[in-house]
Coordinates of C-alpha atoms and ligand atoms in Angstrom, one line a residue:
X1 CA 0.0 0.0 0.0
X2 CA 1.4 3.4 -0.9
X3 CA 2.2 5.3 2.2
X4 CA 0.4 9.1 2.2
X5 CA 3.5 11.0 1.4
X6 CA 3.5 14.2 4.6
X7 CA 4.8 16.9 2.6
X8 CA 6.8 19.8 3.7
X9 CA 3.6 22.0 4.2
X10 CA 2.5 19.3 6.9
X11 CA 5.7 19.2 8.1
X12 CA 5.6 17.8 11.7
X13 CA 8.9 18.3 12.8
X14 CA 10.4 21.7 15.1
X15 CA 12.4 23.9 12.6
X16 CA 15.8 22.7 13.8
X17 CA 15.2 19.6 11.7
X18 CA 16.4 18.8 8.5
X19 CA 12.8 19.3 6.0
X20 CA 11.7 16.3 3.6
X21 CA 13.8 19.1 1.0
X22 CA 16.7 18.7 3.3
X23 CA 16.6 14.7 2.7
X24 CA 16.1 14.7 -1.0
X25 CA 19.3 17.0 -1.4
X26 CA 21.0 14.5 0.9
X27 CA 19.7 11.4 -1.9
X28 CA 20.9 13.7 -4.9
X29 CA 24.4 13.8 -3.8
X30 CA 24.7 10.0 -2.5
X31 CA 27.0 7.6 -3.8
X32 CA 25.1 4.8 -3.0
X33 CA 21.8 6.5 -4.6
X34 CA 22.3 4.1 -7.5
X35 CA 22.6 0.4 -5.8
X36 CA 18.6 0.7 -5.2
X37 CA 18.0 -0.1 -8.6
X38 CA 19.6 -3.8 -8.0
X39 CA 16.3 -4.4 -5.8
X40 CA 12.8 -4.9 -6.1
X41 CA 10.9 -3.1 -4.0
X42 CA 6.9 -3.0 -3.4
X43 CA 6.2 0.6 -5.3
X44 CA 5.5 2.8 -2.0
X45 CA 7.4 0.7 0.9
X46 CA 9.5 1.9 2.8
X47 CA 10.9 -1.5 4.3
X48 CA 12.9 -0.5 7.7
X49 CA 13.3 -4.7 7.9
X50 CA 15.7 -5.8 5.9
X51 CA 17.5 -6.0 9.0
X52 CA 15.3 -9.3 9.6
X53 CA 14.8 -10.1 6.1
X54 CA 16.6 -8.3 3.2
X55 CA 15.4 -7.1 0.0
X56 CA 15.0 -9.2 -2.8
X57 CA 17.8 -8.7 -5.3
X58 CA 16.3 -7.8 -8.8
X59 CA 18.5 -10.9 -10.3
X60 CA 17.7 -13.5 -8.1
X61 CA 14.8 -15.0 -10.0
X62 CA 16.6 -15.1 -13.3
X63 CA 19.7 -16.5 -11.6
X64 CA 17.8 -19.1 -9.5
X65 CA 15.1 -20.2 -12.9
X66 CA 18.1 -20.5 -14.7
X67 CA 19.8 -22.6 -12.1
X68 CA 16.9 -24.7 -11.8
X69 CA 16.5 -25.1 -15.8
X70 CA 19.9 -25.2 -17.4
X71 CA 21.8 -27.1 -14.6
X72 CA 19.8 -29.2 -12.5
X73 CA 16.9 -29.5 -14.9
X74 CA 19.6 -30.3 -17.8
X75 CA 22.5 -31.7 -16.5
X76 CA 20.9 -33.9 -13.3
X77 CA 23.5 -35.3 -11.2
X78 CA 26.4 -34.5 -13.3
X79 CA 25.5 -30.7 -12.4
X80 CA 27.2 -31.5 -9.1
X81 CA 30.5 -31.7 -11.1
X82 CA 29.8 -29.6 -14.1
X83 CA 28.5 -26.8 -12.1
X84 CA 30.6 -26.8 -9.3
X85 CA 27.9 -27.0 -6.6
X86 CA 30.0 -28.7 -4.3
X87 CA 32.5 -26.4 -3.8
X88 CA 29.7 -23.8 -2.9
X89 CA 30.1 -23.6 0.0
X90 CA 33.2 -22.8 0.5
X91 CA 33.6 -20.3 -2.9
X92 CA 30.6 -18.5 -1.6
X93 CA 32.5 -18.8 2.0
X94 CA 35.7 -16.9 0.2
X95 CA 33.2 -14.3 -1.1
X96 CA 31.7 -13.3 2.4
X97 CA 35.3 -13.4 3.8
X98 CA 36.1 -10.2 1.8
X99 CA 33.1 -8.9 3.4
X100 CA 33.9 -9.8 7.1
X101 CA 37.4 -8.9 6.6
X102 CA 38.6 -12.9 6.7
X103 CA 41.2 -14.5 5.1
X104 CA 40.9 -17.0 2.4
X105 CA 39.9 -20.9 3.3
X106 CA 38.4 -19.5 6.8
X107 CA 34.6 -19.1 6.0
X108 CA 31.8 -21.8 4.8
X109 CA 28.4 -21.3 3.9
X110 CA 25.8 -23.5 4.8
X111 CA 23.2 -24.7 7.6
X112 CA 21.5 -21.9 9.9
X113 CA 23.3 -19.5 12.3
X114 CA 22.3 -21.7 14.9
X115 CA 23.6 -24.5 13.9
X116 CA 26.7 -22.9 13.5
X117 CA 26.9 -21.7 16.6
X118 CA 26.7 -25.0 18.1
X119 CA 30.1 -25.9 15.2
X120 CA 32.1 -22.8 17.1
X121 CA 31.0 -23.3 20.6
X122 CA 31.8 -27.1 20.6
X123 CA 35.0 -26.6 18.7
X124 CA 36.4 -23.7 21.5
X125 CA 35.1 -25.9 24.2
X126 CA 36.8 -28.9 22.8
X127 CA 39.9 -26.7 22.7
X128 CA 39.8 -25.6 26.4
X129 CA 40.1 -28.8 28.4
X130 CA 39.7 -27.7 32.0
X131 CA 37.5 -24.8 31.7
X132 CA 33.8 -24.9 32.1
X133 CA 32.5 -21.8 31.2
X134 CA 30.5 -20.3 28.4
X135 CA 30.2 -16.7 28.8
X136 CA 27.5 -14.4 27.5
X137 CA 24.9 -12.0 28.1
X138 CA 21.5 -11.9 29.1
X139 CA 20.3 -9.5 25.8
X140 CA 22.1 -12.0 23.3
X141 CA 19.8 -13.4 21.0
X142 CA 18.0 -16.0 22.7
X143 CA 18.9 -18.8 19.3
X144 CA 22.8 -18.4 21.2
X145 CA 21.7 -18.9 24.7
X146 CA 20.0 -21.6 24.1
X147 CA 22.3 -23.5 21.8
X148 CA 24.9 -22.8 24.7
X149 CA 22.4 -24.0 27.0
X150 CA 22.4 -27.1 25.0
X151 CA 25.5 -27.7 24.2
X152 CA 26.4 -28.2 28.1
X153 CA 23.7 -30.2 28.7
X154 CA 24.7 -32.7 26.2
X155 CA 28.7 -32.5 26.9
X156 CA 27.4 -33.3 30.6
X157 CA 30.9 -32.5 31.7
X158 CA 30.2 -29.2 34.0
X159 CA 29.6 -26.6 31.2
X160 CA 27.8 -23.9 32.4
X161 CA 26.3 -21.0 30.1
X162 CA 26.9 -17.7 32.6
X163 CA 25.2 -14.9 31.9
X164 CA 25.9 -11.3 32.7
X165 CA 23.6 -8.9 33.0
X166 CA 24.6 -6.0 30.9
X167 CA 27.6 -5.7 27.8
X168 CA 29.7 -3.5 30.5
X169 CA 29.6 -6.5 32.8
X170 CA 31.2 -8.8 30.3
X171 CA 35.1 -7.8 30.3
X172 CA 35.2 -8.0 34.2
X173 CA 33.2 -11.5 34.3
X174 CA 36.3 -13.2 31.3
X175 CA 38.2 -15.6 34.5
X176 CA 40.4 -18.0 34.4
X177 CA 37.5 -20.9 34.4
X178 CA 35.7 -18.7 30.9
X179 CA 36.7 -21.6 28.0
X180 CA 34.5 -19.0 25.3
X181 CA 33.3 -15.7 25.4
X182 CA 29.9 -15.6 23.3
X183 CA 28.2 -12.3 21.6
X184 CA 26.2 -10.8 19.1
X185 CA 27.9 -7.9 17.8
X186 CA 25.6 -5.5 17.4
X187 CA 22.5 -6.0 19.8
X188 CA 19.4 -7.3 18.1
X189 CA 17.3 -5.2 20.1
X190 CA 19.1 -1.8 20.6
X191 CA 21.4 -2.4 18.0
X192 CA 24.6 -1.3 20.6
X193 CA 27.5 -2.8 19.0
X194 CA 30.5 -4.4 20.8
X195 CA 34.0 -3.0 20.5
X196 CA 35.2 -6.5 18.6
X197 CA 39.2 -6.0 18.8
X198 CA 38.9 -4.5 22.5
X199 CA 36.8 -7.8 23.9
X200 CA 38.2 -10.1 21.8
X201 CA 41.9 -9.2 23.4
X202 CA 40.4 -9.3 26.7
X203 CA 38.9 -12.7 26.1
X204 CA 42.5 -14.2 24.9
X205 CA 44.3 -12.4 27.9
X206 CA 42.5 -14.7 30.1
X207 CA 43.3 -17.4 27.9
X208 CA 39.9 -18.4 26.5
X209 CA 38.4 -17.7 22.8
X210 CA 35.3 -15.8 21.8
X211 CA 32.6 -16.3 18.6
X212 CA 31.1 -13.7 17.5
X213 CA 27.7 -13.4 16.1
X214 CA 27.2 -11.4 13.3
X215 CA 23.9 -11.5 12.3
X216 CA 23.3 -7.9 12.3
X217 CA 26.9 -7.1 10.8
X218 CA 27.7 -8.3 8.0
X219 CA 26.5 -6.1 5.2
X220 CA 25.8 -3.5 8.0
X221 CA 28.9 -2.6 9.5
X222 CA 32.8 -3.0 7.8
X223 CA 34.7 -5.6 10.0
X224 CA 37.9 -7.0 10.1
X225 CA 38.0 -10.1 11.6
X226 CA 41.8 -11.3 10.8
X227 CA 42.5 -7.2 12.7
X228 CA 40.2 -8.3 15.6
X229 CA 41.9 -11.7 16.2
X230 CA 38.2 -13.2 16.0
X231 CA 38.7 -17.2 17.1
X232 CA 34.9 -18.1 15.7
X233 CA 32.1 -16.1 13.8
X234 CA 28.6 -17.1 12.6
X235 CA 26.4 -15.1 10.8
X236 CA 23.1 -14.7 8.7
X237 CA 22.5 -15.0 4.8
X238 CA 19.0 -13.9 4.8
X239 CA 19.4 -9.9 6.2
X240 CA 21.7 -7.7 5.4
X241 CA 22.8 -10.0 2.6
X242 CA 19.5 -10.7 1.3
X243 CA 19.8 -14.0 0.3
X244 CA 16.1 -14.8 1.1
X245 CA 14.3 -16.1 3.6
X246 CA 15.8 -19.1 5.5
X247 CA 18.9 -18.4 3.2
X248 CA 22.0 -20.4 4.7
X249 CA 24.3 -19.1 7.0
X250 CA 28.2 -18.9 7.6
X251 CA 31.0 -19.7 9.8
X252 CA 34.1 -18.6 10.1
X253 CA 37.6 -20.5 11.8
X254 CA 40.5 -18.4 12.2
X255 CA 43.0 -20.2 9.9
X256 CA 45.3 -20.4 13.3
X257 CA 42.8 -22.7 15.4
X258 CA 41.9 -25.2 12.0
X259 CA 44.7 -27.9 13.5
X260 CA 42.7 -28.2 16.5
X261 CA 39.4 -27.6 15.1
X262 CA 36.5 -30.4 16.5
X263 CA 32.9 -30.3 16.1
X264 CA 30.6 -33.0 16.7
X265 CA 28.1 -32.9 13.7
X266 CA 30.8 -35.1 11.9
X267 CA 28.9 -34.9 8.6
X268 CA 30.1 -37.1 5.3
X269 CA 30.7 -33.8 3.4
X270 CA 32.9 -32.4 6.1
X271 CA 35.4 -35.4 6.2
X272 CA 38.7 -35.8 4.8
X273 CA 37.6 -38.2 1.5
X274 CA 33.7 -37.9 1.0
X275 CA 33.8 -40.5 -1.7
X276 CA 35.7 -42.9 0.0
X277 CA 32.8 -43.6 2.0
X278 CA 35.0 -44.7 5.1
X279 CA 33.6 -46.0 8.0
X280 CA 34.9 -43.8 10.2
X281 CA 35.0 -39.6 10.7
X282 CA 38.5 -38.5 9.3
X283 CA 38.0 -34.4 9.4
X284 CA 39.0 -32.8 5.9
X285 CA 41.9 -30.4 6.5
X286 CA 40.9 -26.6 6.9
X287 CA 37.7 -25.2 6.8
X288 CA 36.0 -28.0 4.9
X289 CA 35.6 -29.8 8.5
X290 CA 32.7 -27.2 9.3
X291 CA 30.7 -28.7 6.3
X292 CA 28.1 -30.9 7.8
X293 CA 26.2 -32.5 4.4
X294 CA 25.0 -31.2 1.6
X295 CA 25.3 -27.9 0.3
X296 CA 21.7 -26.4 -0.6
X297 CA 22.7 -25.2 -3.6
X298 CA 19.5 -23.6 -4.9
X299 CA 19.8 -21.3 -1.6
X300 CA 23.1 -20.5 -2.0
X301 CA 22.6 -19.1 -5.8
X302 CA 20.1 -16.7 -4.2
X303 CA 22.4 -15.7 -1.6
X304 CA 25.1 -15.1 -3.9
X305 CA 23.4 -12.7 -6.1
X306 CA 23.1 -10.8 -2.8
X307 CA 26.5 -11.2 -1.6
X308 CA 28.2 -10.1 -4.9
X309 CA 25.9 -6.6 -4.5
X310 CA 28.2 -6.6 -1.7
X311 CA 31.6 -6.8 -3.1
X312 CA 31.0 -3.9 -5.3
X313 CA 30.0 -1.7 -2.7
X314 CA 32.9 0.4 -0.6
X315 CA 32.2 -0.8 3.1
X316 CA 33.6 2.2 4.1
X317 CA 30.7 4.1 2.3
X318 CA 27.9 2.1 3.2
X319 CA 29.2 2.6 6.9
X320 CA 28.9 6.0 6.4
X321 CA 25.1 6.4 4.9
X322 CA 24.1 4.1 7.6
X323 CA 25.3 6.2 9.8
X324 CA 23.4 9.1 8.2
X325 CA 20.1 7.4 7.7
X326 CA 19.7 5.9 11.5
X327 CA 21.0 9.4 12.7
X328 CA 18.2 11.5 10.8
X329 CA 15.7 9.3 11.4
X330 CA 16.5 8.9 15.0
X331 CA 16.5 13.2 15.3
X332 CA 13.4 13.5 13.6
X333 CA 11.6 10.8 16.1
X334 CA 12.9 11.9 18.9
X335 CA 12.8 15.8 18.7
X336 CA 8.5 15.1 19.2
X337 CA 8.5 11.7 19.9
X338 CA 9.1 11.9 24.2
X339 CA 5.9 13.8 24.0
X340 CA 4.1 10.7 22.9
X341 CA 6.0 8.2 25.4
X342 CA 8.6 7.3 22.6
X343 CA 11.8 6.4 24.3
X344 CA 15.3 5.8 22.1
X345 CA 16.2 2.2 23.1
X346 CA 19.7 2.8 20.8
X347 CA 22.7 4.1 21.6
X348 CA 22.1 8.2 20.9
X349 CA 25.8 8.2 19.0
X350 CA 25.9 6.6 15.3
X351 CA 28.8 4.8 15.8
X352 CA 28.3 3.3 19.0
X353 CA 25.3 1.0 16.9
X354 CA 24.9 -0.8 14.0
X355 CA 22.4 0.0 11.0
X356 CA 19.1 0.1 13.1
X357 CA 17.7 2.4 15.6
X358 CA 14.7 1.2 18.2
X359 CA 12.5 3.0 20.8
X360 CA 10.1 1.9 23.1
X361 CA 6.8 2.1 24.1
X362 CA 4.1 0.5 25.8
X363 CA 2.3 0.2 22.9
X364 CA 5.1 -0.9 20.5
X365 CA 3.3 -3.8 18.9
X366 CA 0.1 -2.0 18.3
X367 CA 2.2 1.1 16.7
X368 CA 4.2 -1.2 14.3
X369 CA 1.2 -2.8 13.4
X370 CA 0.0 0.7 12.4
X371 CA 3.1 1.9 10.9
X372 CA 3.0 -1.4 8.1
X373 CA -0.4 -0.7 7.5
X374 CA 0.5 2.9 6.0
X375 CA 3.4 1.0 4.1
X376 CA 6.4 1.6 6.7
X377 CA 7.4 -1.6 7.9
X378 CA 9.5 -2.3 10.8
X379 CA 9.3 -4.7 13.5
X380 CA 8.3 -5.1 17.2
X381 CA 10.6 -7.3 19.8
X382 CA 9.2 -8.4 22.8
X383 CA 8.1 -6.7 25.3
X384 CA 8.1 -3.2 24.3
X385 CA 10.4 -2.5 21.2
X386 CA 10.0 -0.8 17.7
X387 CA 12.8 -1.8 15.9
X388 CA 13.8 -0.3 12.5
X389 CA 16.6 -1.5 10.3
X390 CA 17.9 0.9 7.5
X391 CA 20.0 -1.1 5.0
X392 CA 21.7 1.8 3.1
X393 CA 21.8 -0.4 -0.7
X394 CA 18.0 0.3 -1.3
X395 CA 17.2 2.8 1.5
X396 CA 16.8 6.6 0.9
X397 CA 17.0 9.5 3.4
X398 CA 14.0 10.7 2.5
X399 CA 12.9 7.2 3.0
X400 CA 14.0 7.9 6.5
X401 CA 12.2 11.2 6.8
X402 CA 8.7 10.0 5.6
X403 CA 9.1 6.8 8.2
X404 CA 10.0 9.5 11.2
X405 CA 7.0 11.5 9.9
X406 CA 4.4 8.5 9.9
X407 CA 5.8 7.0 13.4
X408 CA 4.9 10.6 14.8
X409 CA 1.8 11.1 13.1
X410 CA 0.7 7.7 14.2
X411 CA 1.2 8.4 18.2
X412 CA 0.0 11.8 18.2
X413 CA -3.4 10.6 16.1
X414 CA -3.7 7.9 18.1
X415 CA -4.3 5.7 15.3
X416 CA -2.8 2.7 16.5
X417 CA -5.4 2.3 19.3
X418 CA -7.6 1.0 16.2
X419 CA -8.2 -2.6 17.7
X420 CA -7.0 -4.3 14.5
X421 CA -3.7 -3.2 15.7
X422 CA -3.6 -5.6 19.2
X423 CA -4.0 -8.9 17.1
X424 CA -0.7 -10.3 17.4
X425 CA 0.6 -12.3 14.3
X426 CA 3.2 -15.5 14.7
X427 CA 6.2 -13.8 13.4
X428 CA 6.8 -10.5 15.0
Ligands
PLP501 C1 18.6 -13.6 13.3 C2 19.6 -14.1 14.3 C3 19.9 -15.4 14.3 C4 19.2 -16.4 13.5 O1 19.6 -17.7 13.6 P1 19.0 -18.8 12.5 O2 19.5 -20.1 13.1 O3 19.7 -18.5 11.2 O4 17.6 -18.7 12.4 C5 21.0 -15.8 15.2 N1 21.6 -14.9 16.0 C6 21.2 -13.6 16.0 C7 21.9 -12.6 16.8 C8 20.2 -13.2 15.1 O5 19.8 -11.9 15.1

């Protein structure tokens, strides 16, 4: 539905703020301005959620039909050879390592972040004989806790998940006894992000290793992993990289900790000799040993036509538009929005978070509810947060301004109160 566009006459916003004119002139002069055209958007969204599922990419269908009718429609099993669709998971891996700032060999592509997670945190516990403790914190994404949780239980050899309570707590809780530090980068909720090199160097001071989660980095935020001295990394296909929904995910082994790397989901594909069909597990050198079984190749085309939007993007500038876009729309919300009970829930400078600003409100579902029926769609997390992703490929600052305009005009109509509003959906 196409959103009523405020214009400037009915602008809402205190004279201090940048005007709707203000934002175009900041979209005439972008660098990025052009990269939107790679996507296909609804006409009229504004889509603040590709931060939970990304854009689709204008060439995935073509890529993916053609996949479908020239190789495994034509060439049937042979395709597996002639088209390379083994080794996609770890060619696609080498693409999102320039992305994550990873060296080559050290990334794979396949099965979900979580199941990745449970590859890292096995392998750094296997690695840490002696030490029992996971170490997180108690706004990480629940998918992480959990697997932690059940990871322990199932080693059944004292593993505790500990759990502090804030991201300032987490340097003074790393001990002697911490076998893996454990966190999401930037928060899901707030968006805070983690100073990666700082923690990470804390971490290996006291001797254990730390996986980050990078679900709502890569594609957001430039990072350097082989800088940060990252031991372990997992993160999504299906946001920022818009590979589509339930597209797989990655994992990345620092090349230094592949000797000793372990995991217990000792799949065929990951073993030394595949075809050899040996009876028993011998791991395949390197990365390969992350590789559970087989690759879904279908998926992974889509996600590479995402990925390689990527790679001919400058980080560096994406960084910067982020920046930009979360910033005006966060001024614009917040110079009316305390009136109305809007809180900012993100950190107030732009590069203290990643590419997503959030406020509460006790009415947070209702008022995103309201917001996607005028076209602006963001998402609630439970129990009281609006959260709005800007991915700065297919987003426009004037994009940003018309989504601050609504989200005001919303709370001080009082139109989310309409009871259509309250009925709460599966997926949030
Ligand atoms: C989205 C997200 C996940 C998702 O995990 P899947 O197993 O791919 O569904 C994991 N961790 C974080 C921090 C996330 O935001």
């Amino acid at each position: 539905m196409p959103p009523a566009r405020p214009g400037d006459a009915a602008a809402p916003f205190p004279a201090h703020c940048p005007t709707r004119n203000d934002a175009k002139a900041m979209d005439a002069v972008d660098p990025l301005a052009d990269a939107r055209a790679a996507f296909a958007l609804p006409p009229g969204a504004i889509y603040l959620d590709g931060n939970s599922l990304g854009a689709l990419p204008r060439a995935t269908p073509e890529r993916v039909a053609a996949l479908l009718r020239e190789e495994w429609g034509r060439d049937l099993i042979a395709g597996w050879n002639k088209h390379g669709w083994m080794a996609m998971s770890a060619r696609l891996g080498d693409k999102i390592a320039r992305l994550i700032g990873a060296a080559p060999g050290t990334v794979v592509v396949g099965d979900s972040t979580s199941i990745n997670l449970f590859k890292a945190l096995a392998a750094a516990l296997a690695a840490a004989p002696g030490r029992t403790t996971i170490l997180s914190e108690r706004g990480n994404f629940p998918t992480d806790l959990y697997m932690a949780e059940g990871l322990a239980a199932l080693l059944d050899k004292g593993h505790r998940l500990k759990i502090v309570d804030t991201p300032a707590q987490i340097a003074g809780a790393i001990d002697a006894d911490t076998a893996v530090v454990m966190l999401t980068h930037v928060d899901y909720k707030t968006g805070a992000l983690h100073d990666m090199a700082a923690t990470t160097a804390r971490a290996h001071a006291a001797g254990a290793r730390i996986v980050w989660d990078l679900a709502h980095s890569a594609g957001a935020v430039p990072l350097d992993l082989t800088a940060a001295r990252a031991d372990y990394a997992v993160g999504c296909g299906y946001k920022y990289l818009n590979g589509g929904p339930g597209a797989p995910a990655f994992l990345y082994v620092a090349e230094r900790h592949h000797a000793d790397f372990r995991q217990p989901l000792q799949g065929w594909l990951g073993h030394a000799q595949p075809f050899a069909f040996e009876p028993s597990y011998r791991p395949a050198p390197g990365i390969a040993a992350a590789i559970v079984g087989s690759p879904p190749v279908i998926a992974m085309a889509a996600l590479e036509v995402g990925v390689d939007i990527f790679l001919r993007q400058d980080m560096g500038a994406v960084r910067a538009k982020s920046e930009a876009l979360t910033e005006i729309f966060r001024t614009l919300v917040m110079s009316r929005g305390g009136a109305f009970g809007i809180e900012c829930a993100s950190p107030a400078a732009p590069e203290a978070r990643g590419s997503q600003v959030s406020f509460r409100h006790p009415k947070a579902y209702e008022i995103v509810q309201a917001l996607i029926a005028r076209g602006v769609t963001g998402d609630f997390r439970a129990p009281d947060i609006m959260r709005f992703g800007f991915a700065p490929l297919y987003l426009r600052y004037v994009d940003a301004w018309d989504a601050a305009a609504h989200l005001i005009d919303t709370v001080e109509s009082r139109a989310y109160e309409e009871p259509r509003y309250a009925v709460r959906q599966a997926v949030t």
